Amino acid sequence: MITFFLVLLLAACATKEETHFVQFEGKSDQKNWAITELNPELPSDWSSFEYLTFEIKASSTQRFSLKIHDSEGIRQVRIHPFQNAWVRASIPLIYFQKRNTKGHDMAAIGKTALPGLWIGFTGSVGSITQVDSIGVEMNLPINSPSLEIRNVHLTMEQSDSILSPLPTVDQFGQWIPDEWEGKASSLDELRAIWDEEDKNLQSEGFNVSKYGGYLDTKAEATGFFRVEKIDGKWWFVDPEGHLFFSAGSTGIRVGNSFARTEGREYIYTSFPPDNLSAEGIQIGNASFNTWNLYRRFGNDWYEKWKDMTIRRMNDWGLNTIANWSDQNLGSSKQKTYVATLGGWGFSAETMGMPDVYDPNYALEVDAAAKRQCLPLKDDPYLLGYFVGNEPPWPGREMDLVNVILEGDDTPMKSALKKYLDEGDTPERRKSFVYDTYKKFITTVNSAIKEYDSNHLNLGLRFGGNPPDEIIKASSDIGFDVFSLNIYGYTTYMDRLERIDNFTGLPIIIGEFHFGTPGRGLAPGLAQTSSQEERGVAYSYYVENAAAHPSVVGTHWFQWWDQPSTGRNDGENYDIGFVNVADVPYHELIEAAKATHHRIKDIHMGNVKPTTREAKVQ
């Protein structure tokens, strides 16, 4: 009898620790396992546990959906794995049960990082009391990626770890468990690449003013940037009166790569030295791009990097230093730039909605606007101000109301309760949210205009596909330009038409990008099948955006690749113009240069945009 039970126990352990393998093919592929197949000890009621813990190894950084099949429905999150590394992950079960409402913008509210992967949240949440199976699904898999999973169990404590191989990051910040053409193996190899780039950069390839406007065009010059509709098409007009289409990149900065190192020191071969300092620049302890700049330029790396950046922008046809960039680049008066304002009281506890009902709110906004705008008001190189980024509550107004009502006692909570005392309906709840938004944005925009009437208000950089209500509410409250971030293979003309119809404002795309999986980096929010196709995607997106009469600019996100081990929220995207070793992605650069040579004539309607779409798989 003892032998019989021992055999059963050993069989159960073997099943629990067995590695389950799936290879993703086709346009979309999925695999489901009964929970007893993964681990005979798994119960169907998971509600009393805190974590779903397992070990996985993924051949690709492509994200996949992790699905919990409950009798009441499918609950899911999106997993962004490390590449070619075994990791142990403990996924908080709350993310399968309830939508996250904590975060001041869409990025903060939509994801979270674990040591060996990161999680993207979805709206597919609910009870987990009658679970019968677990599934994985991947859309548009590239090169038949595989996934191995083992040791699936429920726990009360986290036990995340990167298991093997170790280390995973080399001295240049590159991902060790993957190989690719161009991967640096020595400093001498990198120096040869850097020297070749230095010799080939040109500065006179585009016929533009010192601000980036087209010299063969002319409109009224006012000494500052403005917008004007000419022959049915919106344009920026530069301070000298030349028409200007803003082609820019965000994140042109050095120092802090936002890499998460605490508790993961063991996965790095080495860390940058402590003496990588520059005046006013915060240097992160895993800023490998900064270390590589030091290797390239020596002790005065920062000044030489700024010079190289301007030379690159001139050669590549980029005329705008966009959001999240080094302020010193803008103040150098060598390139047009945008300013990113803050201090408006965005709170993670209220989904980014400021408490405009606080009696001190207007004074705080006034002080923030004065502090930020007065020093810039006479700078002709300033294109304008962005006043925020991707508020997460549009489309989730009911969630916001519940968060306010269930939160701490605040002036906004008191105002909401008083408003609902006169009638509590979904329509009135939504009305309160939009009334609050209008109070917020009119207060902010008025303060900005008071301290700087010379420069453009470039808007709030809405994310994705903003609902009609927020577009209409933004039509007459002080924006000179309507900004939104659109991640996709096109700007989606229906969205642009809605903005046109509801606001009549010119439109700027604040963020977009394309990436491809590999190098330990994930493909971002819009993937392509190769580095060459990243360039194809760039040209298609930008040229077709420029063909729209209301679009006045497109800003790429971002200058550098993100760290392969993930930034503070986990993102580790292959989305840079430049990689961690300070080497440009030439396929992308050459395509961008060709598009920037065409962009004026495309926007004027003299040249058709490209029709070649990128291969995404």
Coordinates of C-alpha atoms in Angstrom, one line a residue, residues 22-603:
V22 CA 4.1 25.2 -27.4
Q23 CA 5.2 26.6 -30.7
F24 CA 3.2 29.5 -32.2
E25 CA 2.4 29.4 -35.9
G26 CA 0.1 31.2 -38.4
K27 CA -1.7 34.5 -37.8
S28 CA -2.7 33.6 -34.3
D29 CA -2.1 30.5 -32.3
Q30 CA -3.1 29.3 -28.9
K31 CA -2.7 26.3 -26.6
N32 CA -4.8 25.3 -23.6
W33 CA -4.0 22.9 -20.8
A34 CA -6.4 21.5 -18.2
I35 CA -5.2 22.6 -14.8
T36 CA -4.8 18.9 -13.9
E37 CA -2.5 18.5 -16.8
L38 CA -0.2 21.2 -15.6
N39 CA -0.4 20.2 -11.9
P40 CA -2.8 17.6 -10.4
E41 CA -2.8 19.6 -7.2
L42 CA -4.2 22.8 -8.6
P43 CA -7.7 23.5 -7.2
S44 CA -10.5 25.1 -9.2
D45 CA -11.1 27.8 -6.7
W46 CA -8.1 30.2 -6.8
S47 CA -9.8 33.0 -4.8
S48 CA -7.9 32.3 -1.6
F49 CA -4.4 32.5 -3.2
E50 CA -2.3 35.5 -4.0
Y51 CA -0.2 34.4 -7.0
L52 CA 0.0 32.1 -9.9
T53 CA 3.6 31.0 -10.0
F54 CA 5.4 29.2 -12.8
E55 CA 8.7 28.9 -14.7
I56 CA 8.9 29.8 -18.3
K57 CA 11.4 30.1 -21.1
A58 CA 10.5 32.0 -24.3
S59 CA 12.5 32.0 -27.5
S60 CA 11.1 35.4 -28.4
T61 CA 10.2 38.7 -26.6
Q62 CA 6.9 38.8 -28.4
R63 CA 4.0 39.2 -26.0
F64 CA 1.4 36.5 -25.4
S65 CA -1.9 36.4 -23.6
L66 CA -2.0 34.3 -20.5
K67 CA -5.6 33.2 -20.1
I68 CA -7.4 31.7 -17.1
H69 CA -10.5 29.9 -18.2
D70 CA -13.2 30.2 -15.5
S71 CA -16.7 28.8 -16.0
E72 CA -17.9 32.5 -15.8
G73 CA -15.5 33.7 -18.5
I74 CA -11.9 34.1 -19.6
R75 CA -9.6 36.2 -17.5
Q76 CA -6.3 37.4 -19.0
V77 CA -3.2 39.4 -18.9
R78 CA -0.5 40.0 -21.5
I79 CA 3.0 38.6 -20.7
H80 CA 6.1 40.2 -22.1
P81 CA 8.9 37.7 -21.5
F82 CA 12.6 37.8 -21.4
Q83 CA 14.3 36.1 -24.4
N84 CA 16.0 32.6 -24.1
A85 CA 16.1 32.7 -20.4
W86 CA 14.4 30.6 -17.8
V87 CA 12.6 32.8 -15.3
R88 CA 10.3 32.2 -12.4
A89 CA 7.3 34.5 -12.3
S90 CA 4.6 35.1 -9.7
I91 CA 1.6 36.8 -11.3
P92 CA -0.6 38.6 -8.8
L93 CA -4.1 37.0 -9.1
I94 CA -5.7 40.4 -8.5
Y95 CA -4.8 41.3 -12.1
F96 CA -7.1 38.5 -13.4
Q97 CA -10.0 39.7 -11.1
K98 CA -10.1 43.5 -11.2
R99 CA -9.0 46.2 -13.6
N100 CA -6.2 48.4 -12.3
T101 CA -7.3 52.0 -11.5
K102 CA -4.0 53.3 -10.0
G103 CA -1.9 55.4 -12.3
H104 CA -1.6 58.9 -13.5
D105 CA -1.3 58.1 -17.3
M106 CA -2.1 55.2 -19.6
A107 CA 1.4 53.7 -19.3
A108 CA 1.3 53.7 -15.5
I109 CA -2.2 52.3 -15.3
G110 CA -1.8 49.7 -18.0
K111 CA 1.2 47.6 -16.9
T112 CA 3.5 46.5 -14.1
A113 CA 7.0 45.0 -14.0
L114 CA 8.3 41.7 -12.4
P115 CA 11.9 40.7 -12.2
G116 CA 11.9 38.4 -15.2
L117 CA 9.0 39.7 -17.3
W118 CA 6.4 42.4 -17.4
I119 CA 2.6 42.3 -17.4
G120 CA 0.1 44.3 -19.5
F121 CA -3.4 44.6 -18.0
T122 CA -6.6 43.9 -19.9
G123 CA -10.3 44.4 -19.3
S124 CA -10.9 40.7 -19.3
V125 CA -11.3 40.3 -15.5
G126 CA -13.7 38.5 -13.2
S127 CA -14.1 35.7 -10.7
I128 CA -11.5 32.9 -10.5
T129 CA -13.5 30.4 -8.3
Q130 CA -14.2 27.8 -11.0
V131 CA -11.0 27.5 -13.0
D132 CA -10.7 24.5 -15.3
S133 CA -7.8 25.4 -17.7
I134 CA -4.9 27.8 -18.5
G135 CA -4.1 29.0 -22.0
V136 CA -1.6 31.0 -23.9
E137 CA -2.2 32.8 -27.2
M138 CA 0.1 34.8 -29.5
N139 CA -1.0 37.0 -32.4
L140 CA 1.3 37.5 -35.5
P141 CA 4.1 35.2 -34.3
I142 CA 7.4 35.8 -36.1
N143 CA 9.7 32.9 -37.0
S144 CA 7.6 30.3 -35.1
P145 CA 8.5 31.4 -31.5
S146 CA 8.3 28.8 -28.8
L147 CA 7.4 28.8 -25.1
E148 CA 8.2 26.3 -22.4
I149 CA 6.4 26.3 -19.1
R150 CA 6.8 24.2 -16.0
N151 CA 6.2 24.0 -12.2
V152 CA 2.8 25.7 -12.3
H153 CA 1.3 26.3 -8.8
L154 CA -0.6 28.7 -6.6
T155 CA 1.2 30.6 -3.8
M156 CA 0.8 33.1 -1.1
E157 CA 4.2 34.7 -1.6
Q158 CA 6.1 35.9 -4.6
S159 CA 9.2 34.0 -5.7
D160 CA 10.3 35.7 -8.9
S161 CA 13.8 35.1 -10.2
I162 CA 15.9 35.0 -13.3
L163 CA 17.2 31.4 -13.3
S164 CA 19.5 30.8 -16.2
P165 CA 21.6 31.7 -18.1
L166 CA 23.5 34.1 -15.9
P167 CA 24.5 36.8 -16.5
T168 CA 22.1 38.1 -19.2
V169 CA 23.6 41.5 -19.9
D170 CA 27.1 42.2 -21.2
Q171 CA 29.5 45.1 -20.6
F172 CA 27.9 47.1 -23.4
G173 CA 24.3 46.6 -22.2
Q174 CA 23.5 44.0 -24.8
W175 CA 21.5 40.9 -24.2
I176 CA 23.7 37.8 -23.9
P177 CA 21.2 35.0 -24.6
D178 CA 20.6 36.2 -28.2
E179 CA 22.9 36.7 -31.2
W180 CA 22.4 39.1 -34.1
E181 CA 24.3 40.7 -37.0
G182 CA 26.1 43.8 -35.7
K183 CA 26.2 42.7 -32.0
A184 CA 29.4 44.3 -30.6
S185 CA 32.0 41.9 -29.4
S186 CA 34.8 44.4 -28.6
L187 CA 35.4 48.1 -28.0
D188 CA 37.7 48.2 -31.1
E189 CA 34.8 47.0 -33.2
L190 CA 32.5 49.7 -31.8
R191 CA 35.1 52.4 -32.4
A192 CA 35.4 51.4 -36.0
I193 CA 31.6 51.7 -36.4
W194 CA 31.5 55.1 -34.6
D195 CA 34.4 56.4 -36.7
E196 CA 32.6 55.4 -39.9
E197 CA 29.4 57.2 -38.9
D198 CA 31.3 60.3 -37.9
K199 CA 32.9 60.5 -41.4
N200 CA 29.6 60.1 -43.2
L201 CA 27.3 62.5 -41.4
Q202 CA 26.2 65.4 -43.6
S203 CA 24.7 68.8 -42.5
E204 CA 23.4 70.4 -45.7
G205 CA 21.1 67.7 -47.0
F206 CA 17.8 69.6 -46.4
N207 CA 17.0 73.1 -47.6
V208 CA 15.7 74.5 -44.3
S209 CA 16.1 77.5 -42.1
K210 CA 17.9 77.5 -38.8
Y211 CA 14.5 76.5 -37.2
G212 CA 13.8 73.7 -39.7
G213 CA 11.3 75.6 -41.9
Y214 CA 11.3 75.1 -45.6
L215 CA 13.4 77.9 -47.2
D216 CA 11.5 77.9 -50.4
T217 CA 8.2 78.8 -48.7
K218 CA 7.1 82.0 -47.2
A219 CA 4.3 83.3 -44.9
E220 CA 4.1 86.0 -42.3
A221 CA 7.0 86.0 -39.8
T222 CA 6.1 86.9 -36.2
G223 CA 9.3 85.9 -34.4
F224 CA 7.8 82.8 -32.9
F225 CA 6.2 79.6 -34.1
R226 CA 2.5 79.8 -35.0
V227 CA -0.1 77.8 -37.0
E228 CA -1.9 78.8 -40.1
K229 CA -4.2 77.2 -42.6
I230 CA -2.9 77.8 -46.1
D231 CA -4.8 76.5 -49.2
G232 CA -6.9 74.2 -47.0
K233 CA -3.9 72.7 -45.2
W234 CA -2.6 73.4 -41.7
W235 CA 1.0 74.3 -41.2
F236 CA 3.4 75.3 -38.4
V237 CA 5.0 78.6 -39.5
D238 CA 8.5 79.1 -38.1
P239 CA 9.7 82.4 -36.6
E240 CA 11.1 83.6 -40.0
G241 CA 7.9 82.8 -41.8
H242 CA 8.8 79.5 -43.4
L243 CA 6.3 76.6 -43.4
F244 CA 7.3 73.9 -41.0
F245 CA 6.2 70.2 -40.6
S246 CA 7.4 68.9 -37.3
A247 CA 9.4 65.7 -37.7
G248 CA 10.8 64.8 -34.3
S249 CA 11.9 62.2 -31.8
T250 CA 11.0 61.9 -28.2
G251 CA 13.4 60.8 -25.5
I252 CA 16.6 62.5 -26.8
R253 CA 18.4 62.3 -23.5
V254 CA 21.2 60.5 -21.7
G255 CA 22.0 59.5 -18.1
N256 CA 19.0 57.7 -16.7
S257 CA 17.9 54.7 -18.8
F258 CA 15.2 53.9 -16.1
A259 CA 16.5 50.3 -15.9
R260 CA 15.5 48.4 -12.8
T261 CA 18.6 46.9 -11.1
E262 CA 17.7 46.5 -7.4
G263 CA 17.4 42.9 -6.5
R264 CA 18.6 41.9 -10.0
E265 CA 22.3 42.8 -9.8
Y266 CA 23.2 39.2 -10.5
I267 CA 22.0 39.4 -14.1
Y268 CA 24.6 42.0 -15.1
T269 CA 28.2 41.3 -16.2
S270 CA 29.2 44.7 -14.8
F271 CA 27.9 48.1 -14.1
P272 CA 29.0 51.5 -15.4
P273 CA 31.6 53.3 -13.3
D274 CA 30.5 55.9 -10.8
N275 CA 32.4 58.8 -12.4
L276 CA 30.0 59.3 -15.4
S277 CA 28.9 62.7 -14.3
A278 CA 27.6 65.7 -16.2
E279 CA 26.3 68.9 -14.9
G280 CA 22.6 68.7 -14.2
I281 CA 22.3 65.1 -15.6
Q282 CA 21.2 62.2 -13.4
I283 CA 23.2 59.1 -14.2
G284 CA 21.5 55.8 -13.5
N285 CA 23.5 52.8 -12.2
A286 CA 22.6 50.8 -15.3
S287 CA 22.9 53.5 -17.9
F288 CA 24.8 51.5 -20.4
N289 CA 24.1 54.0 -23.2
T290 CA 25.9 56.7 -21.1
W291 CA 28.8 54.3 -20.5
N292 CA 29.1 53.7 -24.2
L293 CA 29.1 57.5 -24.8
Y294 CA 32.0 57.8 -22.3
R295 CA 33.8 55.0 -24.2
R296 CA 33.2 56.9 -27.4
F297 CA 33.9 60.5 -26.4
G298 CA 35.9 60.4 -23.2
N299 CA 35.6 62.8 -20.3
D300 CA 33.7 65.4 -22.2
W301 CA 31.2 62.9 -23.5
Y302 CA 28.1 65.0 -22.7
E303 CA 29.1 68.0 -24.7
K304 CA 30.3 65.8 -27.6
W305 CA 27.1 63.8 -27.4
K306 CA 25.0 66.9 -27.7
D307 CA 27.0 68.0 -30.8
M308 CA 26.7 64.5 -32.3
T309 CA 22.9 64.5 -31.7
I310 CA 22.4 67.8 -33.6
R311 CA 24.6 66.5 -36.4
R312 CA 22.6 63.3 -36.6
M313 CA 19.3 65.3 -36.6
N314 CA 20.6 67.5 -39.4
D315 CA 21.7 64.5 -41.5
W316 CA 18.5 62.5 -40.8
G317 CA 16.1 65.4 -41.5
L318 CA 14.7 65.6 -37.9
N319 CA 13.8 69.1 -37.1
T320 CA 12.2 68.8 -33.6
I321 CA 13.5 67.8 -30.2
A322 CA 10.3 66.3 -28.9
N323 CA 8.8 65.2 -25.5
W324 CA 10.9 63.7 -22.7
S325 CA 14.2 65.1 -24.1
D326 CA 17.2 66.8 -22.5
Q327 CA 16.3 70.4 -21.8
N328 CA 19.9 71.5 -22.5
L329 CA 19.5 70.4 -26.1
G330 CA 16.7 72.8 -26.6
S331 CA 18.3 75.7 -24.8
S332 CA 21.4 75.3 -27.0
K333 CA 19.5 77.1 -29.7
Q334 CA 20.5 74.7 -32.5
K335 CA 17.2 72.9 -33.0
T336 CA 13.5 73.5 -32.5
Y337 CA 12.2 71.9 -29.4
V338 CA 9.0 71.3 -27.3
A339 CA 8.6 71.9 -23.6
T340 CA 6.8 69.4 -21.4
L341 CA 4.9 71.1 -18.5
G342 CA 3.8 69.6 -15.2
G343 CA 2.8 70.5 -11.7
W344 CA -0.9 70.3 -12.4
G345 CA -1.7 67.8 -9.7
F346 CA -2.0 64.6 -11.7
S347 CA -2.6 61.9 -9.2
A348 CA -2.2 58.2 -9.5
E349 CA -4.9 57.7 -6.9
T350 CA -7.5 59.4 -9.1
M351 CA -6.5 58.1 -12.5
G352 CA -4.7 61.3 -13.3
M353 CA -7.5 63.7 -12.6
P354 CA -6.4 66.7 -10.6
D355 CA -8.5 67.9 -7.7
V356 CA -9.6 71.2 -9.2
Y357 CA -12.1 71.7 -6.3
D358 CA -9.2 72.2 -3.8
P359 CA -9.3 76.0 -3.0
N360 CA -5.6 76.2 -3.5
Y361 CA -5.6 74.5 -6.9
A362 CA -5.6 77.7 -9.1
L363 CA -2.8 79.2 -7.0
E364 CA -0.7 76.0 -7.4
V365 CA -1.3 76.0 -11.2
D366 CA -0.4 79.6 -11.5
A367 CA 2.9 79.1 -9.6
A368 CA 3.7 76.1 -11.8
A369 CA 3.0 78.0 -15.0
K370 CA 5.0 81.0 -13.9
R371 CA 8.0 78.8 -12.9
Q372 CA 8.1 76.9 -16.2
C373 CA 6.9 79.4 -18.8
L374 CA 8.4 82.7 -17.9
P375 CA 12.0 81.6 -18.6
L376 CA 11.0 80.3 -22.0
K377 CA 8.6 83.0 -23.2
D378 CA 11.1 84.8 -25.4
D379 CA 12.8 81.7 -27.0
P380 CA 12.1 81.5 -30.7
Y381 CA 13.3 77.9 -30.9
L382 CA 10.4 76.7 -28.7
L383 CA 7.7 75.2 -30.8
G384 CA 5.2 75.1 -28.0
Y385 CA 4.0 73.4 -24.8
F386 CA 2.6 70.0 -24.1
V387 CA 0.5 70.2 -21.0
G388 CA 0.2 66.5 -20.1
N389 CA 0.3 63.0 -21.4
E390 CA -2.2 60.2 -22.0
P391 CA -4.8 60.7 -19.3
P392 CA -6.1 57.2 -18.5
W393 CA -9.7 57.9 -17.6
P394 CA -11.3 58.8 -21.0
G395 CA -13.5 55.9 -21.8
R396 CA -13.4 54.8 -18.1
E397 CA -15.4 57.6 -16.5
M398 CA -17.4 55.2 -14.3
D399 CA -14.2 53.7 -12.9
L400 CA -13.0 57.2 -12.1
V401 CA -16.2 58.1 -10.3
N402 CA -16.0 54.9 -8.2
V403 CA -12.3 55.6 -7.4
I404 CA -13.2 59.1 -6.2
L405 CA -16.2 57.9 -4.1
E406 CA -14.2 55.0 -2.6
G407 CA -11.1 57.1 -1.9
D408 CA -10.0 59.5 0.8
D409 CA -12.1 62.5 1.7
T410 CA -11.1 65.3 -0.6
P411 CA -12.7 68.5 -2.0
M412 CA -13.3 66.6 -5.3
K413 CA -15.0 63.8 -3.4
S414 CA -17.2 66.3 -1.6
A415 CA -18.1 68.1 -4.9
L416 CA -18.9 64.8 -6.5
K417 CA -21.2 63.6 -3.7
K418 CA -23.0 67.0 -3.7
Y419 CA -23.5 66.7 -7.5
L420 CA -24.9 63.2 -7.3
D421 CA -27.2 64.2 -4.4
E422 CA -29.2 66.0 -7.1
G423 CA -29.4 62.8 -9.2
D424 CA -27.2 59.8 -9.6
T425 CA -27.3 58.3 -13.1
P426 CA -24.5 57.1 -15.4
E427 CA -25.1 60.2 -17.5
R428 CA -24.7 62.6 -14.6
R429 CA -21.6 60.7 -13.4
K430 CA -20.0 61.2 -16.8
S431 CA -21.1 64.8 -16.9
F432 CA -19.3 65.4 -13.6
V433 CA -16.1 63.9 -15.0
Y434 CA -16.1 66.2 -18.1
D435 CA -17.1 69.2 -16.1
T436 CA -14.1 68.5 -13.9
Y437 CA -11.8 68.1 -16.9
K438 CA -12.9 71.4 -18.4
K439 CA -12.2 73.2 -15.0
F440 CA -8.8 71.6 -15.0
I441 CA -7.7 72.3 -18.5
T442 CA -9.1 75.8 -18.7
T443 CA -7.3 76.7 -15.4
V444 CA -4.0 75.3 -16.8
N445 CA -4.3 76.8 -20.2
S446 CA -5.2 80.2 -18.9
A447 CA -2.2 80.2 -16.6
I448 CA 0.1 79.2 -19.4
K449 CA -1.2 82.0 -21.6
E450 CA -0.8 84.5 -18.8
Y451 CA 2.9 83.9 -18.5
D452 CA 3.6 83.2 -22.1
S453 CA 1.4 84.5 -24.9
N454 CA 4.1 84.0 -27.5
H455 CA 4.0 80.2 -27.8
L456 CA 1.6 77.5 -28.9
N457 CA -0.3 75.3 -26.6
L458 CA 0.2 71.8 -28.2
G459 CA -2.4 70.0 -26.1
L460 CA -2.7 67.1 -23.8
R461 CA -1.3 64.2 -25.9
F462 CA -4.4 62.0 -25.6
G463 CA -3.7 58.3 -26.0
G464 CA -5.0 55.8 -28.6
N465 CA -8.6 56.5 -29.6
P466 CA -10.1 59.2 -27.4
P467 CA -13.9 59.1 -27.2
D468 CA -16.0 61.8 -28.8
E469 CA -16.8 63.5 -25.5
I470 CA -13.2 64.3 -24.7
I471 CA -12.5 65.6 -28.3
K472 CA -15.6 67.8 -28.1
A473 CA -14.7 69.0 -24.6
S474 CA -11.2 70.0 -25.9
S475 CA -12.4 72.2 -28.9
D476 CA -12.5 75.6 -27.3
I477 CA -10.5 75.6 -24.1
G478 CA -7.2 77.1 -25.2
F479 CA -5.5 74.4 -27.3
D480 CA -3.8 75.7 -30.5
V481 CA -3.1 72.2 -31.6
F482 CA -4.8 68.9 -30.8
S483 CA -2.2 66.2 -29.9
L484 CA -2.7 62.5 -29.6
N485 CA -0.4 59.5 -29.5
I486 CA -1.4 56.8 -32.1
Y487 CA 0.4 53.4 -32.0
G488 CA -0.5 51.5 -35.2
Y489 CA 0.6 51.1 -38.7
T490 CA -1.4 54.2 -39.8
T491 CA -2.8 57.3 -38.1
Y492 CA -6.4 55.9 -38.6
M493 CA -8.1 58.5 -40.8
D494 CA -11.4 58.1 -39.1
R495 CA -9.8 59.4 -35.8
L496 CA -8.3 62.4 -37.6
E497 CA -11.6 63.2 -39.3
R498 CA -13.5 63.1 -35.9
I499 CA -10.9 65.6 -34.5
D500 CA -11.3 67.7 -37.6
N501 CA -15.0 67.7 -37.3
F502 CA -15.2 68.4 -33.6
T503 CA -12.4 70.9 -33.1
G504 CA -11.2 72.3 -36.4
L505 CA -7.7 72.3 -34.9
P506 CA -4.4 71.2 -36.5
I507 CA -3.2 67.8 -35.3
I508 CA 0.2 66.6 -34.1
I509 CA 1.0 63.0 -33.4
G510 CA 2.9 63.0 -30.2
E511 CA 4.1 59.3 -30.2
F512 CA 4.3 56.3 -32.6
H513 CA 6.9 53.6 -33.1
F514 CA 7.7 50.3 -34.7
G515 CA 10.0 47.5 -33.4
T516 CA 11.0 43.9 -34.1
P517 CA 11.6 41.1 -31.6
G518 CA 15.2 40.1 -30.9
R519 CA 18.3 41.3 -29.2
G520 CA 16.5 40.7 -25.9
L521 CA 14.1 43.5 -26.9
A522 CA 10.4 43.4 -27.5
P523 CA 8.8 44.7 -30.6
G524 CA 6.8 47.5 -29.0
L525 CA 3.2 48.4 -29.6
A526 CA 3.4 48.0 -33.4
Q527 CA 5.7 45.2 -34.6
T528 CA 7.4 44.5 -37.9
S529 CA 9.1 41.4 -39.1
S530 CA 12.6 42.9 -39.5
Q531 CA 14.8 46.0 -39.1
E532 CA 14.3 46.8 -42.8
E533 CA 10.5 46.7 -42.3
R534 CA 10.8 49.1 -39.4
G535 CA 12.0 51.6 -42.0
V536 CA 9.1 50.7 -44.4
A537 CA 6.6 51.2 -41.6
Y538 CA 8.1 54.6 -40.7
S539 CA 7.7 55.9 -44.2
Y540 CA 4.2 54.6 -44.6
Y541 CA 3.0 56.0 -41.3
V542 CA 4.7 59.4 -41.6
E543 CA 3.9 60.0 -45.3
N544 CA 0.3 59.0 -45.0
A545 CA -0.1 61.2 -41.9
A546 CA 1.5 64.1 -43.7
A547 CA -1.0 63.7 -46.6
H548 CA -3.8 64.6 -44.2
P549 CA -4.5 68.4 -44.4
S550 CA -4.7 68.8 -40.7
V551 CA -1.6 66.9 -39.5
V552 CA 1.3 69.2 -38.8
G553 CA 3.8 66.8 -37.2
T554 CA 4.8 63.3 -36.2
H555 CA 7.0 62.5 -33.2
W556 CA 8.7 59.2 -33.0
F557 CA 9.0 57.4 -29.6
Q558 CA 11.9 57.2 -28.9
W559 CA 15.6 58.1 -29.6
W560 CA 17.2 55.2 -27.8
D561 CA 16.2 51.5 -27.4
Q562 CA 14.8 50.8 -24.0
P563 CA 17.0 48.7 -21.7
S564 CA 16.7 44.9 -22.4
T565 CA 16.0 44.3 -18.7
G566 CA 13.1 46.8 -18.8
R567 CA 12.6 50.3 -17.6
N568 CA 10.8 51.1 -14.4
D569 CA 7.4 49.7 -15.7
G570 CA 9.0 46.8 -17.5
E571 CA 9.0 48.1 -21.1
N572 CA 12.0 46.8 -23.0
Y573 CA 11.2 47.8 -26.6
D574 CA 13.4 47.8 -29.7
I575 CA 12.1 51.2 -30.7
G576 CA 15.2 53.4 -31.0
F577 CA 16.7 55.3 -33.8
V578 CA 19.9 54.3 -31.9
N579 CA 20.8 51.2 -30.0
V580 CA 22.3 50.9 -26.5
A581 CA 25.8 50.9 -28.1
D582 CA 25.2 54.3 -29.7
V583 CA 24.9 52.7 -33.1
P584 CA 22.0 53.9 -35.4
Y585 CA 19.6 51.5 -37.0
H586 CA 20.6 52.3 -40.6
E587 CA 17.6 50.6 -42.2
L588 CA 15.3 52.9 -40.2
I589 CA 17.5 56.0 -40.7
E590 CA 17.7 55.7 -44.4
A591 CA 14.0 55.3 -44.8
A592 CA 13.3 58.2 -42.5
K593 CA 15.7 60.4 -44.4
A594 CA 14.0 59.6 -47.7
T595 CA 10.6 60.4 -46.2
H596 CA 11.8 63.7 -44.7
H597 CA 13.0 64.8 -48.1
R598 CA 9.5 64.2 -49.4
I599 CA 7.3 65.3 -46.6
K600 CA 6.8 69.0 -47.6
D601 CA 5.6 68.1 -51.0
I602 CA 3.4 65.3 -49.6
H603 CA 1.7 67.7 -47.2

